[in-house]
Amino acid sequence: MTKKIQIGQVMIGGGTPVRIQSMTTTHTSDISATIEQIRRLEQAGCEIVRVAVRDERDAKSIKILKENCTIPLVADIHFSARLAVSAVENGADKIRINPGNIGKETDLRLVADCVRAHGIPVRVGSNSGSIAADFEQKLGRSANALVESALHNVSLLEKYGVYSIVISAKASSVPLTVAAYRLLAEKTQYPLHIGVTEAGTSESGVVKSSIGIGALLLAGIGDTIRVSLTEDPVREIDTAKRILRACGREQNFIDVISCPTCGRCEWDCMRLAQKIETRTFGIQQRLKVAVMGCVVNGPGEAKDCDVGIAGGKDKCVLFRHGQPVGIVAAEQAEEALLKAIFECLGKDEKGRQ
Amino acid sequence: MTKKIQIGQVMIGGGTPVRIQSMTTTHTSDISATIEQIRRLEQAGCEIVRVAVRDERDAKSIKILKENCTIPLVADIHFSARLAVSAVENGADKIRINPGNIGKETDLRLVADCVRAHGIPVRVGSNSGSIAADFEQKLGRSANALVESALHNVSLLEKYGVYSIVISAKASSVPLTVAAYRLLAEKTQYPLHIGVTEAGTSESGVVKSSIGIGALLLAGIGDTIRVSLTEDPVREIDTAKRILRACGREQNFIDVISCPTCGRCEWDCMRLAQKIETRTFGIQQRLKVAVMGCVVNGPGEAKDCDVGIAGGKDKCVLFRHGQPVGIVAAEQAEEALLKAIFECLGKDEKGRQ
């Protein structure tokens, strides 16, 4: 069990639910654009948001952003202890720094004193793009180098009395990321921020992040996750939610089990599955729905679900709680299935509670 | 190491590369539609394709399909030993059956004699939608039930002298799928066909398949993979390729490392990354390309790549084999980066070899 750390009103680690986070792509001092993006992220399910602080204007913006958003704000600062202190004084709920580039030892001490005084945590860690030179020279660009570099950063903070720490050790390679976090989890009790860094565009980035984060979560590793996509960050939140759901870490959602269809399928199962999935993605209630093309695996999956439909020729069998409850024409399948779903959820036919 | 099995001209298991497979969604006897879909799958990178055989017309179609396609064909048959035999006699390179539903013991023997005579392998296994009733009653819908049910099917084939076998144990739940295959890998030497069944539409299906297949591949488990999406099956092949690439199982591709961008980014890194990724997805040569927004991780990642670009304000630094080789204006970044990529690949400026 990792240590429990508080970020604003959100707890991470120590067995609390895995938190979803993202980072804004706006200039932080462009207040209206940043507020708009943070609100969209919040609405999508983001629980912690990070903003880049490049200058004093960015640091001062945190104060206004905090007044306009509800989720905790993390300030991401490089190369300047002064800006880190300013971000904290302006209300950042956590800072993400790299002790190796923040300045001299006196600068790091200044930042450490400041976060202790304000009682906020710090995220440190390593990234395959910025492993400290001595670790890279000694250990190569390896899992060991990522972990030793991250733990060295931790020790620098601990030296100045900071113990409210979250650690990351991200690589752009999935096997390297997974190996690094497995090693890190053996060596530390601090909560882990997991993710594959620079994972790429939505196509390959979703696959890389799903494998890296998913494999770690299935192994019981990870307290907060960041899906990095070269995309609108809202897309990161959707992917993060799907990862948590697929790993059994989030239960309150509509799980749509649907078959890929094959030459046996005699009706438009594919279109129905896509419609049901889109229509129910945002509902935070627990329900398992099967949309199955034929009789091979159809009835078996449908029986295991709260609501299910399995197609035959022109006609489909509707299931509720494991029992066949009726036969509907394929063209009425959507209506019948949605009605059954909403009835199970205690909603009316338009999906209202 | 698993046993090596031959399917047509393709070997699976025993340390050979992990093979990508899919299944057609057309009616198999609709010859022109099926040939068209198989050719699209082949072109996308599919190495083994499965077709559903529901009746004698489907079985007879295999002969014509084989004359028009180059990759091995697997016939998927349920409920009929006669059709299984017909599929094999018409040239199927492998069959996928469920011994539990193929008929009586004499029927199974008939099929076993036929595959042995033709020297083709059989895929058997379990699926959370169709675990044999006695195993489900005794063990619940568990990893153990999936594995015992799959191994029981194997023993039925072995009883009649069939030892050229590929096994699957798919669940629609990712953790259950991963647990089942981990157990199966401990208990058998036959090659494993891995995948998450009924994974759903492209959105959640890509995430579920990536985690399930990816976690297993990272653990060294899996000889052939099927991504199941309620989608055009070509999409399955793209996802399968991305999974193999992300897990380090496929090396000959252009790996585009790109950052998610943040408030530090002063140029349109996102659009460039997406363009480069789309432009280079199909190239089967090994190259690592970094498209990075700023100076925090940019130069570090770019240095580790064959070609890289890291942005500043209006201007970007171009890297080749770890060395900065020039500064280009942001609006010339695409042209300069593509030129550098194609030069490294030994192609001309239009990407021709």
XYZ file of C-alpha atoms in Angstrom:
706
model
C 0.000 0.000 0.000
C 1.384 3.387 -0.950
C 1.377 6.446 1.301
C -1.725 8.656 1.119
C -1.121 12.194 -0.170
C -3.548 15.122 -0.265
C -3.771 17.413 -3.307
C -6.334 20.119 -2.658
C -9.482 18.191 -1.735
C -8.368 15.030 -3.561
C -6.538 12.150 -1.913
C -4.224 9.927 -3.893
C -2.470 6.713 -2.870
C -3.085 4.502 0.124
C -5.869 2.538 -1.513
C -7.963 5.530 -2.612
C -9.397 5.299 -6.158
C -6.943 5.840 -9.002
C -7.231 9.516 -10.015
C -7.363 10.763 -13.578
C -5.266 13.774 -14.496
C -4.360 15.818 -17.523
C -2.513 18.997 -18.496
C -3.756 22.071 -20.299
C -2.365 22.946 -23.726
C -3.253 26.651 -23.508
C -0.895 29.390 -22.420
C -1.649 29.518 -18.704
C -1.833 33.314 -18.667
C -4.516 33.195 -21.373
C -7.031 33.032 -18.551
C -10.248 32.619 -20.512
C -8.876 29.887 -22.787
C -7.350 28.057 -19.828
C -10.539 28.237 -17.741
C -12.557 26.994 -20.703
C -10.205 24.032 -21.197
C -10.078 23.154 -17.500
C -13.892 23.212 -17.324
C -14.131 20.891 -20.319
C -11.601 18.586 -18.656
C -13.540 18.674 -15.344
C -16.771 17.900 -17.149
C -15.146 14.946 -18.940
C -14.003 13.482 -15.606
C -10.553 14.966 -15.003
C -9.792 14.998 -11.268
C -6.473 16.874 -11.140
C -5.172 19.309 -13.764
C -1.666 20.548 -14.436
C -0.691 23.857 -16.017
C 2.681 24.990 -17.328
C 4.235 27.952 -15.511
C 6.799 29.658 -17.721
C 6.849 33.135 -16.232
C 5.468 35.353 -13.515
C 2.278 36.044 -15.482
C 1.553 32.304 -15.634
C 2.256 31.981 -11.894
C -0.096 34.860 -11.030
C -2.791 33.345 -13.257
C -3.091 30.379 -10.902
C -4.926 32.568 -8.395
C -7.651 33.440 -10.907
C -7.821 29.905 -12.305
C -8.346 28.552 -8.789
C -11.313 30.907 -8.299
C -12.924 29.576 -11.476
C -12.287 25.834 -11.282
C -13.093 23.162 -8.731
C -10.416 20.483 -9.273
C -6.910 20.796 -7.789
C -4.317 22.656 -9.865
C -0.746 21.464 -10.280
C 1.898 23.938 -11.414
C 4.577 22.513 -13.720
C 7.802 24.492 -13.344
C 11.239 24.073 -14.819
C 14.466 26.074 -14.490
C 13.262 28.579 -11.836
C 12.904 28.326 -8.052
C 11.435 31.830 -7.990
C 8.551 30.764 -10.243
C 7.953 27.636 -8.159
C 7.639 29.764 -5.031
C 5.361 32.203 -6.830
C 3.128 29.371 -8.113
C 2.749 28.047 -4.578
C 2.063 31.491 -3.148
C -0.594 31.984 -5.803
C -2.397 28.861 -4.637
C -1.073 25.850 -6.584
C -2.286 22.648 -4.903
C 0.846 20.762 -5.892
C 3.950 21.478 -7.926
C 5.768 19.314 -10.439
C 9.458 20.118 -10.537
C 12.716 18.522 -11.509
C 15.153 19.209 -8.638
C 17.971 18.766 -11.138
C 17.021 21.805 -13.199
C 15.431 24.081 -10.585
C 18.737 25.797 -9.742
C 21.409 25.512 -7.086
C 20.957 23.662 -3.791
C 19.926 26.916 -2.106
C 17.191 27.319 -4.723
C 15.840 23.845 -4.052
C 15.880 24.606 -0.309
C 13.841 27.741 -0.953
C 11.219 25.706 -2.847
C 11.207 22.985 -0.198
C 10.678 25.523 2.611
C 7.851 27.082 0.619
C 5.915 23.830 -0.080
C 6.324 22.750 3.547
C 5.001 26.105 4.765
C 1.971 25.777 2.472
C 1.496 22.067 3.177
C 1.351 21.026 -0.465
C 2.881 17.989 -2.162
C 5.484 17.836 -4.921
C 5.683 15.530 -7.896
C 9.192 14.615 -8.940
C 10.435 11.902 -11.166
C 12.233 11.021 -14.280
C 11.359 11.033 -17.937
C 13.244 9.233 -20.681
C 13.759 12.635 -22.329
C 15.439 14.154 -19.287
C 17.214 11.546 -17.168
C 19.967 13.244 -15.160
C 23.166 12.978 -17.190
C 25.166 11.078 -14.576
C 22.510 8.362 -14.242
C 22.207 8.031 -18.003
C 25.980 7.777 -18.396
C 26.225 5.169 -15.638
C 23.114 3.102 -16.379
C 22.118 3.949 -19.953
C 18.553 4.821 -20.855
C 17.304 1.915 -18.731
C 14.546 1.188 -16.222
C 17.229 1.317 -13.573
C 18.407 4.772 -14.696
C 14.815 6.084 -14.650
C 14.245 4.692 -11.160
C 17.583 5.771 -9.680
C 17.181 9.226 -11.186
C 13.636 9.524 -9.776
C 14.684 8.296 -6.334
C 17.621 10.686 -6.316
C 15.170 13.540 -6.854
C 13.092 12.212 -3.967
C 16.142 12.157 -1.700
C 16.917 15.792 -2.549
C 13.427 16.801 -1.382
C 13.590 14.634 1.727
C 16.900 16.281 2.628
C 14.963 19.523 3.072
C 12.071 17.978 4.962
C 9.587 17.394 2.151
C 7.848 14.037 2.489
C 4.583 14.713 0.682
C 5.785 13.374 -2.654
C 4.341 11.713 -5.737
C 6.783 9.966 -8.097
C 6.818 9.305 -11.818
C 9.285 7.454 -14.068
C 7.948 7.724 -17.594
C 9.480 6.543 -20.822
C 8.229 6.880 -24.359
C 8.828 3.139 -24.747
C 6.051 1.012 -23.252
C 8.205 -1.934 -22.097
C 10.667 0.512 -20.506
C 7.845 2.388 -18.738
C 6.354 -0.824 -17.347
C 9.750 -2.145 -16.242
C 10.620 1.162 -14.544
C 7.385 1.392 -12.552
C 7.572 -2.269 -11.514
C 11.023 -1.583 -10.111
C 9.946 1.710 -8.554
C 6.949 0.075 -6.839
C 9.353 -2.320 -5.118
C 11.564 0.525 -3.908
C 9.210 3.185 -2.619
C 6.040 3.725 -0.603
C 5.259 7.093 -2.192
C 2.229 7.093 -4.501
C 3.009 6.667 -8.189
C 1.854 8.883 -11.031
C 1.869 6.542 -14.034
C 1.812 7.092 -17.754
C 3.695 6.585 -20.989
C 5.357 9.856 -21.918
C 5.234 11.322 -25.426
C 2.938 8.430 -26.406
C 2.018 10.143 -29.647
C -1.115 10.929 -31.574
C -4.549 9.574 -30.719
C -4.079 6.430 -32.804
C -0.797 5.096 -31.429
C -0.975 7.088 -28.188
C -4.202 5.372 -27.104
C -2.649 1.960 -27.750
C 0.665 2.790 -26.000
C -1.041 4.395 -22.996
C -3.583 1.563 -22.682
C -0.886 -1.103 -22.659
C 1.510 0.750 -20.352
C -0.995 2.045 -17.832
C -3.225 -1.036 -18.128
C -0.438 -3.556 -17.557
C 0.660 -1.631 -14.455
C -2.868 -1.265 -13.037
C -3.492 -5.001 -13.570
C -0.302 -5.570 -11.540
C -1.679 -3.343 -8.762
C 0.685 -0.459 -9.530
C -0.393 3.168 -9.979
C -2.231 5.752 -7.874
C -2.937 8.450 -10.449
C -2.793 8.207 -14.232
C -2.034 10.545 -17.092
C -2.745 9.511 -20.648
C -0.463 11.663 -22.853
C -1.888 12.259 -26.304
C -0.836 14.738 -28.958
C -4.527 15.735 -29.081
C -7.227 17.770 -27.357
C -6.638 16.809 -23.683
C -10.343 15.916 -23.258
C -9.545 12.879 -25.401
C -6.972 11.910 -22.732
C -9.706 11.823 -20.088
C -11.992 9.611 -22.189
C -9.125 7.178 -22.757
C -8.146 7.264 -19.073
C -11.746 6.434 -18.093
C -11.833 3.541 -20.538
C -8.546 2.209 -19.138
C -9.802 2.334 -15.535
C -13.052 0.655 -16.594
C -11.298 -2.080 -18.573
C -9.007 -2.808 -15.598
C -11.933 -3.104 -13.195
C -10.899 0.067 -11.329
C -14.105 1.930 -12.139
C -17.411 0.102 -11.763
C -20.093 2.720 -12.290
C -20.520 2.745 -16.049
C -22.434 1.003 -18.799
C -20.180 -1.828 -20.005
C -21.141 -2.580 -23.604
C -19.959 -6.048 -24.631
C -20.312 -6.347 -28.401
C -19.037 -8.912 -30.859
C -16.964 -8.046 -33.928
C -19.641 -9.724 -36.079
C -18.776 -12.267 -38.766
C -20.341 -14.080 -41.697
C -22.976 -15.423 -39.316
C -24.435 -12.025 -38.551
C -27.739 -11.327 -40.316
C -28.580 -7.909 -38.875
C -26.880 -4.563 -38.256
C -25.429 -5.432 -34.883
C -22.418 -3.176 -35.488
C -24.401 0.019 -35.879
C -26.531 -0.814 -32.831
C -23.474 -1.487 -30.649
C -21.898 1.822 -31.680
C -25.129 3.727 -30.974
C -25.605 2.153 -27.552
C -21.979 2.765 -26.601
C -22.098 6.457 -27.602
C -25.517 6.977 -26.005
C -24.471 5.487 -22.648
C -20.761 6.491 -22.308
C -21.388 9.272 -19.798
C -23.844 7.428 -17.515
C -22.271 6.780 -14.115
C -24.345 3.765 -13.129
C -23.324 0.143 -13.175
C -24.858 -2.005 -15.912
C -23.601 -4.666 -18.288
C -25.112 -4.713 -21.765
C -24.444 -7.287 -24.506
C -25.013 -6.607 -28.198
C -24.305 -9.880 -29.969
C -24.535 -10.815 -33.628
C -25.501 -14.468 -33.533
C -26.232 -17.571 -31.496
C -22.653 -18.873 -31.054
C -21.584 -16.709 -28.118
C -24.613 -14.404 -28.105
C -26.950 -16.057 -25.603
C -24.026 -16.937 -23.300
C -22.791 -13.335 -23.086
C -26.323 -11.922 -23.040
C -27.240 -14.189 -20.121
C -24.306 -12.869 -18.112
C -25.417 -9.264 -18.613
C -28.121 -7.141 -17.053
C -29.534 -6.460 -20.488
C -28.619 -8.176 -23.714
C -29.651 -8.722 -27.248
C -28.577 -11.586 -29.516
C -29.486 -11.551 -33.170
C -30.803 -14.252 -35.420
C -32.241 -13.776 -38.892
C -34.338 -10.573 -38.937
C -35.250 -11.161 -35.298
C -33.377 -10.672 -32.041
C -33.853 -12.165 -28.591
C -33.908 -9.673 -25.729
C -32.502 -10.772 -22.372
C -32.926 -9.214 -18.929
C -30.955 -10.442 -15.930
C -30.084 -13.658 -17.701
C -33.573 -14.539 -18.915
C -34.952 -14.211 -22.461
C -37.839 -11.764 -22.156
C -38.984 -11.396 -25.725
C -38.318 -11.481 -29.419
C -38.084 -8.217 -31.352
C -37.719 -7.472 -35.045
C -34.166 -6.340 -35.928
C -35.429 -2.869 -36.867
C -36.941 -2.465 -33.395
C -33.807 -3.694 -31.628
C -32.428 -0.242 -30.780
C -35.642 1.029 -29.265
C -36.263 -2.174 -27.307
C -32.685 -2.349 -26.004
C -32.558 1.305 -24.911
C -35.942 0.930 -23.198
C -34.689 -2.127 -21.298
C -31.445 -0.327 -20.348
C -33.246 2.758 -19.064
C -35.774 0.652 -17.148
C -32.911 -1.163 -15.419
C -31.320 2.191 -14.567
C -34.587 3.620 -13.227
C -34.744 6.235 -15.969
C -37.560 7.174 -18.320
C -37.433 6.430 -22.052
C -35.363 9.553 -22.765
C -32.767 8.519 -20.205
C -33.856 10.970 -17.500
C -33.704 9.819 -13.891
C 8.717 -21.907 -25.658
C 5.486 -23.062 -27.274
C 5.231 -25.769 -29.927
C 5.573 -24.606 -33.530
C 2.473 -25.113 -35.694
C 2.112 -24.625 -39.449
C -0.958 -22.935 -40.939
C -0.667 -22.866 -44.713
C 2.685 -21.194 -45.325
C 2.692 -19.404 -41.968
C 4.335 -20.757 -38.828
C 3.066 -19.807 -35.400
C 4.508 -20.516 -31.977
C 7.965 -21.746 -31.062
C 9.535 -18.312 -31.107
C 8.328 -17.287 -34.567
C 7.002 -13.709 -34.824
C 3.579 -13.059 -33.323
C 1.050 -13.324 -36.168
C -1.817 -10.928 -36.747
C -5.196 -12.363 -37.608
C -8.740 -11.211 -38.203
C -12.102 -12.529 -39.345
C -14.277 -11.453 -42.243
C -17.682 -9.904 -41.596
C -19.106 -10.752 -45.013
C -21.216 -13.809 -45.774
C -18.531 -16.269 -46.844
C -20.525 -17.421 -49.878
C -20.700 -13.827 -51.094
C -17.451 -14.516 -52.931
C -16.727 -11.098 -54.382
C -17.402 -9.238 -51.116
C -15.341 -11.754 -49.158
C -12.397 -11.635 -51.577
C -12.490 -7.850 -51.492
C -12.447 -7.818 -47.672
C -9.677 -10.427 -47.425
C -7.545 -8.454 -49.896
C -8.025 -5.276 -47.861
C -7.050 -7.219 -44.732
C -3.960 -8.696 -46.453
C -2.921 -5.267 -47.646
C -3.290 -3.856 -44.130
C -1.001 -6.560 -42.722
C -3.311 -9.424 -41.785
C -1.372 -12.720 -41.829
C -4.141 -15.275 -41.190
C -7.844 -14.767 -41.887
C -10.869 -16.617 -40.548
C -14.216 -17.003 -42.252
C -17.509 -18.257 -40.819
C -18.840 -21.473 -42.369
C -22.556 -21.768 -41.768
C -23.590 -24.056 -44.598
C -22.348 -26.078 -47.519
C -22.248 -23.024 -49.803
C -19.885 -21.305 -47.367
C -17.721 -24.435 -47.172
C -17.497 -24.727 -50.964
C -16.595 -21.031 -51.214
C -13.319 -21.709 -49.435
C -11.941 -23.310 -52.604
C -12.542 -20.150 -54.644
C -11.364 -17.848 -51.860
C -8.113 -19.804 -51.621
C -7.501 -19.283 -55.346
C -7.896 -15.540 -54.918
C -6.044 -14.830 -51.688
C -2.510 -15.454 -50.484
C -2.822 -15.658 -46.697
C -3.967 -18.858 -44.922
C -7.717 -19.299 -44.440
C -9.236 -20.578 -41.216
C -12.769 -21.990 -41.288
C -14.887 -21.257 -38.210
C -17.497 -23.976 -37.764
C -20.067 -24.655 -35.096
C -22.719 -27.338 -34.657
C -21.769 -29.506 -37.666
C -19.042 -32.103 -38.199
C -20.149 -32.468 -41.808
C -19.405 -28.796 -42.498
C -16.056 -29.048 -40.745
C -15.083 -31.950 -42.995
C -16.337 -30.112 -46.071
C -14.367 -26.966 -45.124
C -11.186 -29.023 -44.812
C -11.824 -30.856 -48.087
C -12.335 -27.498 -49.774
C -8.892 -26.380 -48.669
C -9.175 -24.660 -45.270
C -5.674 -24.226 -43.812
C -6.953 -24.612 -40.260
C -10.315 -25.009 -38.593
C -11.680 -23.396 -35.472
C -14.195 -25.633 -33.760
C -15.693 -26.175 -30.350
C -15.600 -29.963 -29.733
C -18.467 -29.482 -27.284
C -20.920 -28.364 -29.939
C -19.663 -30.215 -33.029
C -21.897 -33.235 -32.377
C -21.492 -36.649 -30.815
C -18.148 -38.332 -30.119
C -18.325 -40.117 -33.497
C -18.712 -36.700 -35.167
C -15.638 -35.354 -33.439
C -13.720 -38.466 -34.485
C -14.761 -37.857 -38.090
C -13.414 -34.296 -37.924
C -10.208 -35.441 -36.200
C -9.565 -38.100 -38.850
C -10.146 -35.520 -41.557
C -7.744 -32.871 -40.186
C -5.075 -35.497 -39.582
C -5.437 -36.781 -43.132
C -5.070 -33.239 -44.492
C -2.320 -32.311 -42.040
C -3.958 -29.101 -40.870
C -4.175 -27.685 -37.353
C -7.235 -26.976 -35.239
C -7.949 -24.061 -32.955
C -9.996 -24.927 -29.906
C -10.567 -23.039 -26.749
C -13.042 -21.379 -24.526
C -14.882 -18.104 -24.608
C -16.625 -16.464 -21.667
C -19.838 -16.586 -23.739
C -19.680 -20.338 -24.253
C -17.841 -22.110 -21.424
C -19.009 -25.735 -21.273
C -21.904 -25.891 -18.791
C -20.275 -28.377 -16.405
C -17.112 -26.256 -16.049
C -19.150 -23.105 -15.495
C -21.294 -24.826 -12.869
C -18.275 -26.205 -11.050
C -15.879 -23.257 -11.344
C -18.071 -20.251 -12.140
C -17.173 -17.853 -14.957
C -13.559 -17.844 -13.789
C -10.078 -18.005 -15.301
C -9.925 -21.562 -14.045
C -13.178 -22.481 -15.805
C -11.941 -20.950 -19.073
C -8.652 -22.839 -18.828
C -10.115 -26.178 -17.756
C -12.769 -25.934 -20.455
C -10.122 -25.129 -23.098
C -7.829 -27.948 -21.960
C -10.753 -30.369 -21.943
C -11.332 -29.512 -25.607
C -7.652 -30.128 -26.272
C -7.829 -33.544 -24.611
C -10.804 -34.512 -26.803
C -8.735 -33.777 -29.915
C -5.657 -35.538 -28.570
C -7.796 -38.587 -27.872
C -8.251 -38.897 -31.642
C -4.653 -38.256 -32.500
C -4.757 -34.519 -33.250
C -1.721 -32.718 -31.826
C -1.494 -29.749 -34.145
C -3.499 -27.436 -31.933
C -3.744 -23.729 -31.158
C -5.582 -22.730 -27.976
C -7.601 -19.689 -26.957
C -9.317 -18.738 -23.677
C -10.972 -15.400 -24.267
C -13.190 -13.393 -21.960
C -14.925 -10.105 -22.560
C -13.419 -8.941 -19.253
C -9.791 -7.827 -19.575
C -8.595 -8.949 -16.110
C -10.293 -12.333 -16.647
C -8.692 -12.725 -20.086
C -5.222 -11.925 -18.754
C -5.629 -14.229 -15.752
C -6.876 -17.093 -17.959
C -3.976 -16.887 -20.423
C -1.405 -16.585 -17.648
C -2.765 -19.805 -16.186
C -3.022 -21.455 -19.596
C 0.590 -20.580 -20.457
C 1.695 -22.458 -17.335
C -0.310 -25.525 -18.271
C 0.315 -26.062 -21.980
C 2.993 -26.004 -24.651
C 0.561 -25.459 -27.520
C 0.745 -22.002 -29.102
C -1.773 -19.487 -27.800
C -4.168 -17.386 -29.855
C -4.777 -14.350 -27.644
C -7.398 -11.644 -27.619
C -10.176 -10.054 -25.612
C -13.485 -11.331 -26.947
C -16.434 -9.064 -27.691
C -14.203 -6.093 -26.780
C -16.708 -3.653 -28.234
C -16.636 -0.690 -30.557
C -13.495 1.007 -31.786
C -13.326 3.364 -28.803
C -13.494 0.911 -25.903
C -12.464 -2.111 -27.971
C -9.081 -0.591 -28.838
C -8.425 0.135 -25.163
C -9.580 -3.307 -23.942
C -7.651 -5.178 -26.654
C -4.509 -3.095 -26.125
C -4.468 -3.752 -22.389
C -5.357 -7.437 -22.597
C -3.122 -8.391 -25.512
C -0.389 -5.934 -24.506
C -0.141 -7.104 -20.890
C 0.158 -10.716 -22.103
C 2.754 -9.947 -24.782
C 4.822 -7.988 -22.240
C 4.697 -11.118 -20.069
C 5.958 -13.192 -23.014
C 2.592 -14.865 -23.633
C 0.879 -15.111 -27.033
C 1.787 -16.521 -30.447
C -0.962 -15.042 -32.605
C -3.292 -12.145 -31.836
C -6.804 -11.135 -32.774
C -8.091 -7.679 -31.943
C -11.914 -7.955 -31.849
C -13.635 -4.721 -32.759
C -17.255 -4.074 -33.640
C -15.891 -2.253 -36.708
C -14.452 -2.731 -40.189
C -11.919 -5.553 -39.567
C -9.150 -3.528 -41.270
C -9.259 -1.365 -38.161
C -8.424 -4.513 -36.164
C -5.237 -4.992 -38.174
C -4.099 -1.395 -37.623
C -4.662 -1.774 -33.895
C -2.913 -5.165 -33.832
C 0.121 -3.640 -35.590
C 0.222 -0.779 -33.106
C 0.062 -3.254 -30.199
C 2.955 -5.352 -31.571
C 4.976 -2.194 -32.187
C 4.304 -0.774 -28.725
C 5.331 -4.078 -27.119
C 8.594 -4.191 -29.044
C 7.455 -7.239 -31.063
C 7.646 -5.443 -34.391
C 10.683 -3.301 -35.133
C 10.358 -2.268 -38.760
C 8.204 0.827 -38.541
C 8.486 4.558 -38.058
C 8.059 5.168 -34.329
C 6.760 8.699 -33.880
C 7.400 9.965 -30.353
C 5.370 13.139 -29.859
C 4.590 15.147 -26.764
C 1.048 16.067 -25.708
C 2.074 19.762 -25.820
C 1.318 22.136 -22.974
C 1.337 25.834 -22.199
C 5.014 25.904 -23.154
C 4.388 25.040 -26.762
C 4.673 27.988 -29.148
C 4.146 26.248 -32.486
C 1.749 23.760 -34.054
C 3.582 20.634 -32.912
C 0.308 18.704 -32.660
C -0.647 19.051 -36.286
C 2.877 18.178 -37.400
C 2.975 15.028 -35.258
C -0.366 13.869 -36.661
C 0.750 14.508 -40.240
C 4.042 12.666 -39.799
C 2.341 9.723 -38.103
C -0.276 9.348 -40.861
C 2.298 9.857 -43.613
C 4.668 7.185 -42.268
C 2.325 4.543 -40.738
C 2.683 2.060 -43.580
C 6.470 2.265 -44.027
C 8.130 -0.983 -42.978
C 11.548 0.382 -42.111
C 12.981 1.042 -38.705
C 13.285 4.669 -37.673
C 12.584 6.658 -34.527
C 11.248 10.181 -34.995
C 10.586 12.744 -32.245
C 8.207 15.672 -32.641
C 8.526 17.691 -29.444
C 6.858 20.913 -28.392
C 9.487 22.590 -26.248
C 12.890 22.449 -24.602
C 11.958 20.558 -21.394
C 12.004 16.993 -22.761
C 12.373 17.905 -26.413
C 16.125 17.839 -26.983
C 16.475 14.733 -24.757
C 13.947 12.711 -26.770
C 15.099 14.174 -30.077
C 18.693 13.195 -29.303
C 17.636 9.603 -28.724
C 15.923 9.428 -32.125
C 17.201 9.027 -35.665
C 15.431 12.214 -36.625
C 13.856 14.741 -34.312
C 12.487 18.199 -34.085
C 12.061 20.257 -30.915
C 10.251 23.552 -31.026
C 11.052 26.883 -29.509
C 9.396 30.192 -30.313
C 8.701 30.352 -34.088
C 11.811 28.259 -34.672
C 12.582 24.558 -34.304
C 15.826 22.682 -33.920
C 16.262 19.695 -36.230
C 18.236 16.696 -34.953
C 19.772 13.803 -36.856
C 21.258 10.812 -35.081
C 21.463 12.740 -31.847
C 23.072 15.894 -33.214
C 21.414 19.257 -33.849
C 21.804 19.826 -37.589
C 19.965 23.066 -38.123
C 17.350 25.579 -37.155
C 14.195 25.866 -39.245
C 11.248 28.239 -39.091
C 8.140 26.572 -37.594
C 6.322 26.852 -40.921
C 9.110 24.905 -42.640
C 9.193 22.206 -39.953
C 7.060 19.668 -41.844
C 9.046 19.887 -45.044
C 12.396 19.768 -43.244
C 11.383 16.852 -41.037
C 9.963 14.754 -43.901
C 13.085 15.451 -45.952
C 15.290 14.281 -43.086
C 13.127 11.169 -42.542
C 13.200 10.193 -46.207
C 16.945 10.806 -46.432
C 17.497 8.485 -43.469
C 15.302 5.853 -45.137
C 17.139 6.177 -48.434
C 14.048 7.487 -50.193
C 13.562 10.559 -52.382
C 11.572 13.603 -51.286
C 8.254 11.970 -52.237
C 9.010 8.911 -50.124
C 9.973 6.640 -53.048
C 12.768 4.146 -52.521
